[in-house]
Amino acid sequence: MDAGIAAVLGAVVGALGTGGAGVTAALLAKSQVRMQIQAEHARMIREPRKQAYASYAESAKKDYERLSEARLSLELAAQYESRREELLTKIGGLIDESYEHANTVLETWEAQVYIEGPHAVVQATVRLSNCFVDLRSVLLENHGRIEDGEEADLDVVREKHAAAHMAYLDYLYRASAALNADVHSA
């Protein structure tokens, strides 16, 4: 091979190697930028979700505790006639507070969860809200029964209370799963 041809061939191979390394570096940089953008996007989605989910959970827990106190007071009112009037007043106040809380604070965070999604968390939120409505209704109905001198159906009250608790836990599990999916998709 002629020395001139070898020199030209060497220069061409060197240029291609340098260019190939540059192209490879550019593709790797583009891939890294894409991954960073995806991670930032996932973080931007996760933070509002986390805030909405946590605020709704905290608000729902407060309402659940209020309704639990009403349930316990109802059981006591059904048992102890000497404290019945005092307990019925307390139950009425707790139910009123629960309705007020549901129609203001809880409803606001519920709407935020609906916006943030995903569908599984929205469904769990709807179930929890419905369970709270059922529990409030059965508490109010049995409050009226005791007031009228009738026997309360405490089994139904306990059943609705347990359903509300299970719905609350389901909401927490689904919200947690959605947030974990956001982290893992990043």
Coordinates of C-alpha atoms in Angstrom, one line a residue:
M1 CA 0.0 0.0 0.0
D2 CA 1.2 3.4 -0.9
A3 CA 2.2 5.6 2.1
G4 CA 0.0 8.4 0.8
I5 CA -3.1 6.2 0.7
A6 CA -2.3 4.8 4.1
A7 CA -2.1 8.3 5.5
V8 CA -5.4 9.3 3.9
L9 CA -7.1 6.1 5.1
G10 CA -5.7 6.7 8.6
A11 CA -7.1 10.2 8.7
V12 CA -10.5 9.1 7.5
V13 CA -10.7 6.3 10.1
G14 CA -9.6 8.8 12.8
A15 CA -12.2 11.3 11.7
L16 CA -14.9 8.7 11.7
G17 CA -13.9 7.5 15.2
T18 CA -13.9 11.0 16.6
G19 CA -17.3 11.7 14.9
G20 CA -18.7 8.4 16.1
A21 CA -17.7 9.1 19.6
G22 CA -19.3 12.6 19.4
V23 CA -22.5 11.1 18.0
T24 CA -22.5 8.5 20.8
A25 CA -21.9 11.2 23.4
A26 CA -24.7 13.3 22.0
L27 CA -27.2 10.4 22.0
L28 CA -26.3 9.6 25.6
A29 CA -26.7 13.2 26.7
K30 CA -30.1 13.4 25.0
S31 CA -31.2 10.2 26.8
Q32 CA -30.0 11.6 30.1
V33 CA -31.9 14.8 29.6
R34 CA -35.0 12.9 28.7
M35 CA -34.8 10.9 31.9
Q36 CA -34.3 14.0 33.9
I37 CA -37.3 15.6 32.3
Q38 CA -39.4 12.5 33.0
A39 CA -38.2 12.4 36.7
E40 CA -39.1 16.1 37.1
H41 CA -42.5 15.6 35.5
A42 CA -43.2 12.7 37.8
R43 CA -42.2 14.9 40.8
M44 CA -44.4 17.7 39.6
I45 CA -47.3 15.3 39.4
R46 CA -46.6 13.6 42.7
E47 CA -46.3 16.7 44.9
P48 CA -49.9 18.0 44.4
R49 CA -51.3 14.5 44.6
K50 CA -49.5 13.9 47.8
Q51 CA -50.8 17.1 49.3
A52 CA -54.4 16.4 48.1
Y53 CA -54.3 12.8 49.3
A54 CA -52.8 13.6 52.7
S55 CA -55.2 16.5 53.3
Y56 CA -58.2 14.4 52.4
A57 CA -57.0 11.5 54.5
E58 CA -56.5 13.8 57.5
S59 CA -59.9 15.5 57.0
A60 CA -61.6 12.1 56.6
K61 CA -59.9 10.8 59.7
K62 CA -61.3 13.7 61.8
D63 CA -64.8 13.1 60.5
Y64 CA -64.4 9.3 61.1
E65 CA -63.4 10.1 64.7
R66 CA -66.3 12.4 65.2
L67 CA -68.7 9.7 63.8
S68 CA -67.0 7.1 66.0
E69 CA -67.7 9.2 69.1
A70 CA -71.3 9.6 68.0
R71 CA -71.6 5.8 67.6
L72 CA -70.2 5.2 71.1
S73 CA -72.5 7.8 72.6
L74 CA -75.4 6.2 70.8
E75 CA -74.6 2.9 72.4
L76 CA -74.4 4.5 75.8
A77 CA -77.7 6.3 75.3
A78 CA -79.3 3.1 74.4
Q79 CA -78.0 1.5 77.6
Y80 CA -78.2 4.2 80.2
E81 CA -81.5 6.0 80.5
S82 CA -80.2 8.3 83.2
R83 CA -77.7 9.9 80.7
R84 CA -79.9 9.6 77.7
E85 CA -80.8 13.2 77.2
E86 CA -77.2 14.5 77.6
L87 CA -75.9 11.8 75.2
L88 CA -78.6 12.5 72.6
T89 CA -77.7 16.2 72.7
K90 CA -74.0 15.3 72.2
I91 CA -74.9 12.9 69.3
G92 CA -76.9 15.5 67.6
G93 CA -74.1 18.0 67.9
L94 CA -71.5 15.5 66.5
I95 CA -73.8 14.6 63.6
D96 CA -74.3 18.3 62.8
E97 CA -70.5 18.9 63.0
S98 CA -70.0 16.0 60.7
Y99 CA -72.4 17.3 58.1
E100 CA -70.8 20.7 58.3
H101 CA -67.3 19.3 57.9
A102 CA -68.4 17.1 55.0
N103 CA -69.9 20.0 53.2
T104 CA -67.0 22.3 53.6
V105 CA -63.5 21.0 54.4
L106 CA -63.9 17.3 53.3
E107 CA -65.7 18.3 50.1
T108 CA -63.0 20.7 49.1
W109 CA -60.2 18.1 49.5
E110 CA -62.4 15.4 47.9
A111 CA -62.7 17.6 44.8
Q112 CA -58.9 18.0 44.8
V113 CA -58.4 14.3 44.9
Y114 CA -60.9 13.9 42.0
I115 CA -58.8 16.3 39.9
E116 CA -55.5 14.6 40.8
G117 CA -56.7 11.1 40.1
P118 CA -55.9 8.4 39.2
H119 CA -59.2 6.5 38.8
A120 CA -58.6 3.9 41.5
V121 CA -58.0 6.7 44.1
V122 CA -61.1 8.6 42.9
Q123 CA -63.2 5.4 43.3
A124 CA -61.9 4.8 46.8
T125 CA -62.7 8.4 47.7
V126 CA -66.3 8.0 46.4
R127 CA -66.7 4.8 48.4
L128 CA -65.4 6.5 51.5
S129 CA -67.7 9.4 51.1
N130 CA -70.7 7.2 50.5
C131 CA -69.8 5.2 53.6
F132 CA -69.7 8.4 55.7
V133 CA -73.1 9.4 54.3
D134 CA -74.5 5.9 55.2
L135 CA -73.0 6.1 58.7
R136 CA -74.4 9.6 59.4
S137 CA -77.8 8.5 58.2
V138 CA -78.0 5.4 60.3
L139 CA -76.7 7.4 63.4
L140 CA -79.3 10.1 62.8
E141 CA -82.1 7.5 62.3
N142 CA -81.1 5.6 65.5
H143 CA -80.8 8.9 67.4
G144 CA -84.4 9.5 66.4
R145 CA -85.5 6.0 67.5
I146 CA -84.0 6.5 71.0
E147 CA -85.5 9.9 71.2
D148 CA -88.9 8.4 70.4
G149 CA -88.4 5.7 73.1
E150 CA -87.8 3.0 70.6
E151 CA -84.9 0.5 70.5
A152 CA -81.9 1.4 68.4
D153 CA -80.6 -1.0 65.8
L154 CA -77.0 -1.0 67.1
D155 CA -76.0 -3.9 64.8
V156 CA -76.6 -1.8 61.7
V157 CA -74.8 1.1 63.3
R158 CA -71.7 -1.1 64.0
E159 CA -71.9 -2.5 60.5
K160 CA -71.9 1.0 58.9
H161 CA -69.1 2.1 61.2
A162 CA -67.0 -0.9 60.2
A163 CA -67.7 -0.3 56.5
A164 CA -66.6 3.3 56.9
H165 CA -63.4 2.2 58.6
M166 CA -62.6 -0.3 55.8
A167 CA -63.3 2.3 53.2
Y168 CA -60.9 4.7 54.9
L169 CA -58.2 2.0 54.9
D170 CA -58.9 1.2 51.3
Y171 CA -58.5 4.9 50.4
L172 CA -55.2 5.0 52.2
Y173 CA -53.9 1.9 50.4
R174 CA -54.9 3.1 47.0
A175 CA -53.5 6.6 47.6
S176 CA -50.2 5.1 48.7
A177 CA -50.1 2.8 45.7
A178 CA -50.7 5.7 43.3
L179 CA -47.9 7.8 44.9
N180 CA -45.6 4.8 44.8
A181 CA -46.4 4.3 41.1
D182 CA -45.5 8.0 40.5
V183 CA -42.1 7.4 42.0
H184 CA -41.4 4.2 40.1
S185 CA -42.5 5.6 36.8
A186 CA -39.9 8.4 37.1

